[in-house]
Amino acid sequence: MNTIISDRVRKLVSATLIQPWTWPIITAPKIQLSSLSSEPVIASKKPFKVELVGGKRHSWCTCGHSKKQPFCDGTHKTKAQGLMPLRFVPEKDSKAWLCGCKYTANPPYCDGTHKQEFIQSALLPENTDS
């Protein structure tokens, strides 16, 4: 009896463990499905001083492509589909420094990240109408 169970277990184990590795392994080629960026571009190497209206919803550009920096103009829909604007509502009217490099750890507010070498040495995108 033990031999019969052992043979059945051995066959079951070898069928489930070995057989999948004997199948031909087919892997899809690695291709870039889109040239659209999911990483922000550096819009500015310094922050934007803005007047925020309390109770009003603001949309801070996270992609860096907006022509209305630091606010969103919808350009992410065509140039950076993986990114969405950060929407926020300040409690009261205030002046604020909003991040222009898009790499702040405290979005949408500037935290000084723009002073780092990787931001200061980066090339800014050319202003184009497309």
mmCIF file of C-alpha atoms in Angstrom:
data_model
loop_
_atom_site.group_PDB
_atom_site.id
_atom_site.type_symbol
_atom_site.label_atom_id
_atom_site.label_comp_id
_atom_site.label_asym_id
_atom_site.label_seq_id
_atom_site.Cartn_x
_atom_site.Cartn_y
_atom_site.Cartn_z
ATOM 1 C CA MET A 1 0.000 0.000 0.000
ATOM 2 C CA ASN A 2 2.785 2.413 0.872
ATOM 3 C CA THR A 3 4.429 1.696 -2.459
ATOM 4 C CA ILE A 4 1.231 2.454 -4.387
ATOM 5 C CA ILE A 5 0.689 5.745 -2.536
ATOM 6 C CA SER A 6 4.338 6.645 -2.920
ATOM 7 C CA ASP A 7 4.198 6.006 -6.674
ATOM 8 C CA ARG A 8 1.023 8.067 -6.998
ATOM 9 C CA VAL A 9 2.487 10.910 -4.916
ATOM 10 C CA ARG A 10 5.737 10.793 -6.891
ATOM 11 C CA LYS A 11 3.849 10.953 -10.200
ATOM 12 C CA LEU A 12 1.666 13.783 -8.954
ATOM 13 C CA VAL A 13 4.644 15.748 -7.663
ATOM 14 C CA SER A 14 6.626 15.236 -10.841
ATOM 15 C CA ALA A 15 3.635 16.166 -13.002
ATOM 16 C CA THR A 16 3.036 19.398 -11.108
ATOM 17 C CA LEU A 17 6.623 20.405 -10.463
ATOM 18 C CA ILE A 18 8.554 19.213 -13.460
ATOM 19 C CA GLN A 19 6.096 19.457 -16.315
ATOM 20 C CA PRO A 20 5.610 23.242 -16.291
ATOM 21 C CA TRP A 21 9.350 23.689 -16.753
ATOM 22 C CA THR A 22 9.350 21.382 -19.739
ATOM 23 C CA TRP A 23 6.831 23.556 -21.574
ATOM 24 C CA PRO A 24 8.362 26.026 -23.972
ATOM 25 C CA ILE A 25 8.900 29.295 -22.184
ATOM 26 C CA ILE A 26 7.591 32.184 -24.192
ATOM 27 C CA THR A 27 8.383 35.692 -23.048
ATOM 28 C CA ALA A 28 7.079 38.829 -24.600
ATOM 29 C CA PRO A 29 9.703 41.184 -25.950
ATOM 30 C CA LYS A 30 10.260 44.251 -23.838
ATOM 31 C CA ILE A 31 8.902 47.198 -25.746
ATOM 32 C CA GLN A 32 8.050 50.703 -24.752
ATOM 33 C CA LEU A 33 4.309 50.996 -25.187
ATOM 34 C CA SER A 34 4.292 54.751 -24.958
ATOM 35 C CA SER A 35 6.731 57.580 -25.262
ATOM 36 C CA LEU A 36 4.645 59.561 -22.778
ATOM 37 C CA SER A 37 6.459 60.304 -19.552
ATOM 38 C CA SER A 38 5.294 59.225 -16.129
ATOM 39 C CA GLU A 39 8.094 61.264 -14.557
ATOM 40 C CA PRO A 40 7.790 65.028 -14.213
ATOM 41 C CA VAL A 41 9.945 67.423 -16.166
ATOM 42 C CA ILE A 42 11.567 70.286 -14.316
ATOM 43 C CA ALA A 43 9.487 73.345 -15.158
ATOM 44 C CA SER A 44 11.643 75.780 -13.181
ATOM 45 C CA LYS A 45 14.756 75.682 -11.026
ATOM 46 C CA LYS A 46 13.112 77.951 -8.495
ATOM 47 C CA PRO A 47 9.705 78.116 -6.806
ATOM 48 C CA PHE A 48 6.756 80.256 -7.862
ATOM 49 C CA LYS A 49 5.452 82.892 -5.439
ATOM 50 C CA VAL A 50 1.667 82.860 -5.709
ATOM 51 C CA GLU A 51 -1.401 84.335 -4.033
ATOM 52 C CA LEU A 52 -3.726 81.531 -2.983
ATOM 53 C CA VAL A 53 -7.418 82.164 -2.426
ATOM 54 C CA GLY A 54 -8.830 80.493 0.655
ATOM 55 C CA GLY A 55 -11.667 78.073 -0.013
ATOM 56 C CA LYS A 56 -10.851 77.927 -3.737
ATOM 57 C CA ARG A 57 -9.663 74.681 -5.315
ATOM 58 C CA HIS A 58 -6.266 75.030 -6.994
ATOM 59 C CA SER A 59 -4.685 72.470 -9.330
ATOM 60 C CA TRP A 60 -0.899 72.315 -9.041
ATOM 61 C CA CYS A 61 0.873 70.944 -12.110
ATOM 62 C CA THR A 62 2.769 67.733 -11.282
ATOM 63 C CA CYS A 63 4.031 66.944 -14.789
ATOM 64 C CA GLY A 64 5.951 70.158 -15.487
ATOM 65 C CA HIS A 65 4.526 70.599 -19.005
ATOM 66 C CA SER A 66 1.870 73.220 -18.205
ATOM 67 C CA LYS A 67 2.251 76.634 -19.803
ATOM 68 C CA LYS A 68 0.478 78.154 -16.752
ATOM 69 C CA GLN A 69 3.058 77.112 -14.141
ATOM 70 C CA PRO A 70 2.768 76.332 -11.334
ATOM 71 C CA PHE A 71 -0.853 75.502 -12.102
ATOM 72 C CA CYS A 72 -2.244 72.815 -14.389
ATOM 73 C CA ASP A 73 -3.504 73.618 -17.878
ATOM 74 C CA GLY A 74 -4.345 70.018 -18.836
ATOM 75 C CA THR A 75 -1.183 69.341 -20.856
ATOM 76 C CA HIS A 76 -0.599 66.123 -18.872
ATOM 77 C CA LYS A 77 -3.473 64.589 -20.858
ATOM 78 C CA THR A 78 -1.266 64.501 -23.957
ATOM 79 C CA LYS A 79 2.312 64.710 -22.669
ATOM 80 C CA ALA A 80 2.289 62.860 -19.332
ATOM 81 C CA GLN A 81 -0.778 60.661 -19.062
ATOM 82 C CA GLY A 82 0.580 58.875 -15.993
ATOM 83 C CA LEU A 83 0.503 62.100 -13.974
ATOM 84 C CA MET A 84 -2.435 64.048 -12.606
ATOM 85 C CA PRO A 85 -2.557 67.532 -11.070
ATOM 86 C CA LEU A 86 -2.559 67.856 -7.296
ATOM 87 C CA ARG A 87 -5.772 69.561 -6.254
ATOM 88 C CA PHE A 88 -5.822 71.429 -2.970
ATOM 89 C CA VAL A 89 -7.940 73.994 -1.138
ATOM 90 C CA PRO A 90 -6.170 76.412 1.228
ATOM 91 C CA GLU A 91 -8.116 77.347 4.364
ATOM 92 C CA LYS A 92 -7.481 81.084 4.004
ATOM 93 C CA ASP A 93 -6.031 83.607 1.578
ATOM 94 C CA SER A 94 -2.260 83.415 1.680
ATOM 95 C CA LYS A 95 0.983 83.888 -0.204
ATOM 96 C CA ALA A 96 2.892 80.684 -0.849
ATOM 97 C CA TRP A 97 5.945 79.364 -2.656
ATOM 98 C CA LEU A 98 4.831 76.516 -4.897
ATOM 99 C CA CYS A 99 7.389 74.049 -6.197
ATOM 100 C CA GLY A 100 8.649 74.609 -9.725
ATOM 101 C CA CYS A 101 11.030 71.652 -9.985
ATOM 102 C CA LYS A 102 8.232 69.119 -9.253
ATOM 103 C CA TYR A 103 10.443 67.047 -6.933
ATOM 104 C CA THR A 104 9.361 68.499 -3.585
ATOM 105 C CA ALA A 105 8.685 66.111 -0.711
ATOM 106 C CA ASN A 106 5.896 68.468 0.437
ATOM 107 C CA PRO A 107 3.748 69.043 -2.663
ATOM 108 C CA PRO A 108 2.632 71.520 -3.783
ATOM 109 C CA TYR A 109 4.878 73.625 -1.570
ATOM 110 C CA CYS A 110 8.571 74.218 -2.157
ATOM 111 C CA ASP A 111 10.868 72.405 0.265
ATOM 112 C CA GLY A 112 14.189 73.547 -1.221
ATOM 113 C CA THR A 113 14.788 70.461 -3.357
ATOM 114 C CA HIS A 114 15.482 72.762 -6.320
ATOM 115 C CA LYS A 115 18.809 73.661 -4.688
ATOM 116 C CA GLN A 116 20.124 70.117 -5.129
ATOM 117 C CA GLU A 117 22.673 69.369 -7.841
ATOM 118 C CA PHE A 118 20.423 67.060 -9.882
ATOM 119 C CA ILE A 119 17.952 69.932 -10.323
ATOM 120 C CA GLN A 120 20.482 72.709 -10.848
ATOM 121 C CA SER A 121 22.410 70.690 -13.461
ATOM 122 C CA ALA A 122 19.304 69.576 -15.364
ATOM 123 C CA LEU A 123 18.342 71.058 -18.691
ATOM 124 C CA LEU A 124 14.977 72.791 -18.747
ATOM 125 C CA PRO A 125 12.552 71.797 -21.486
ATOM 126 C CA GLU A 126 12.310 74.183 -24.409
ATOM 127 C CA ASN A 127 9.137 76.240 -24.531
ATOM 128 C CA THR A 128 7.202 74.959 -27.514
ATOM 129 C CA ASP A 129 3.630 75.448 -28.611
ATOM 130 C CA SER A 130 3.066 71.731 -29.189
#
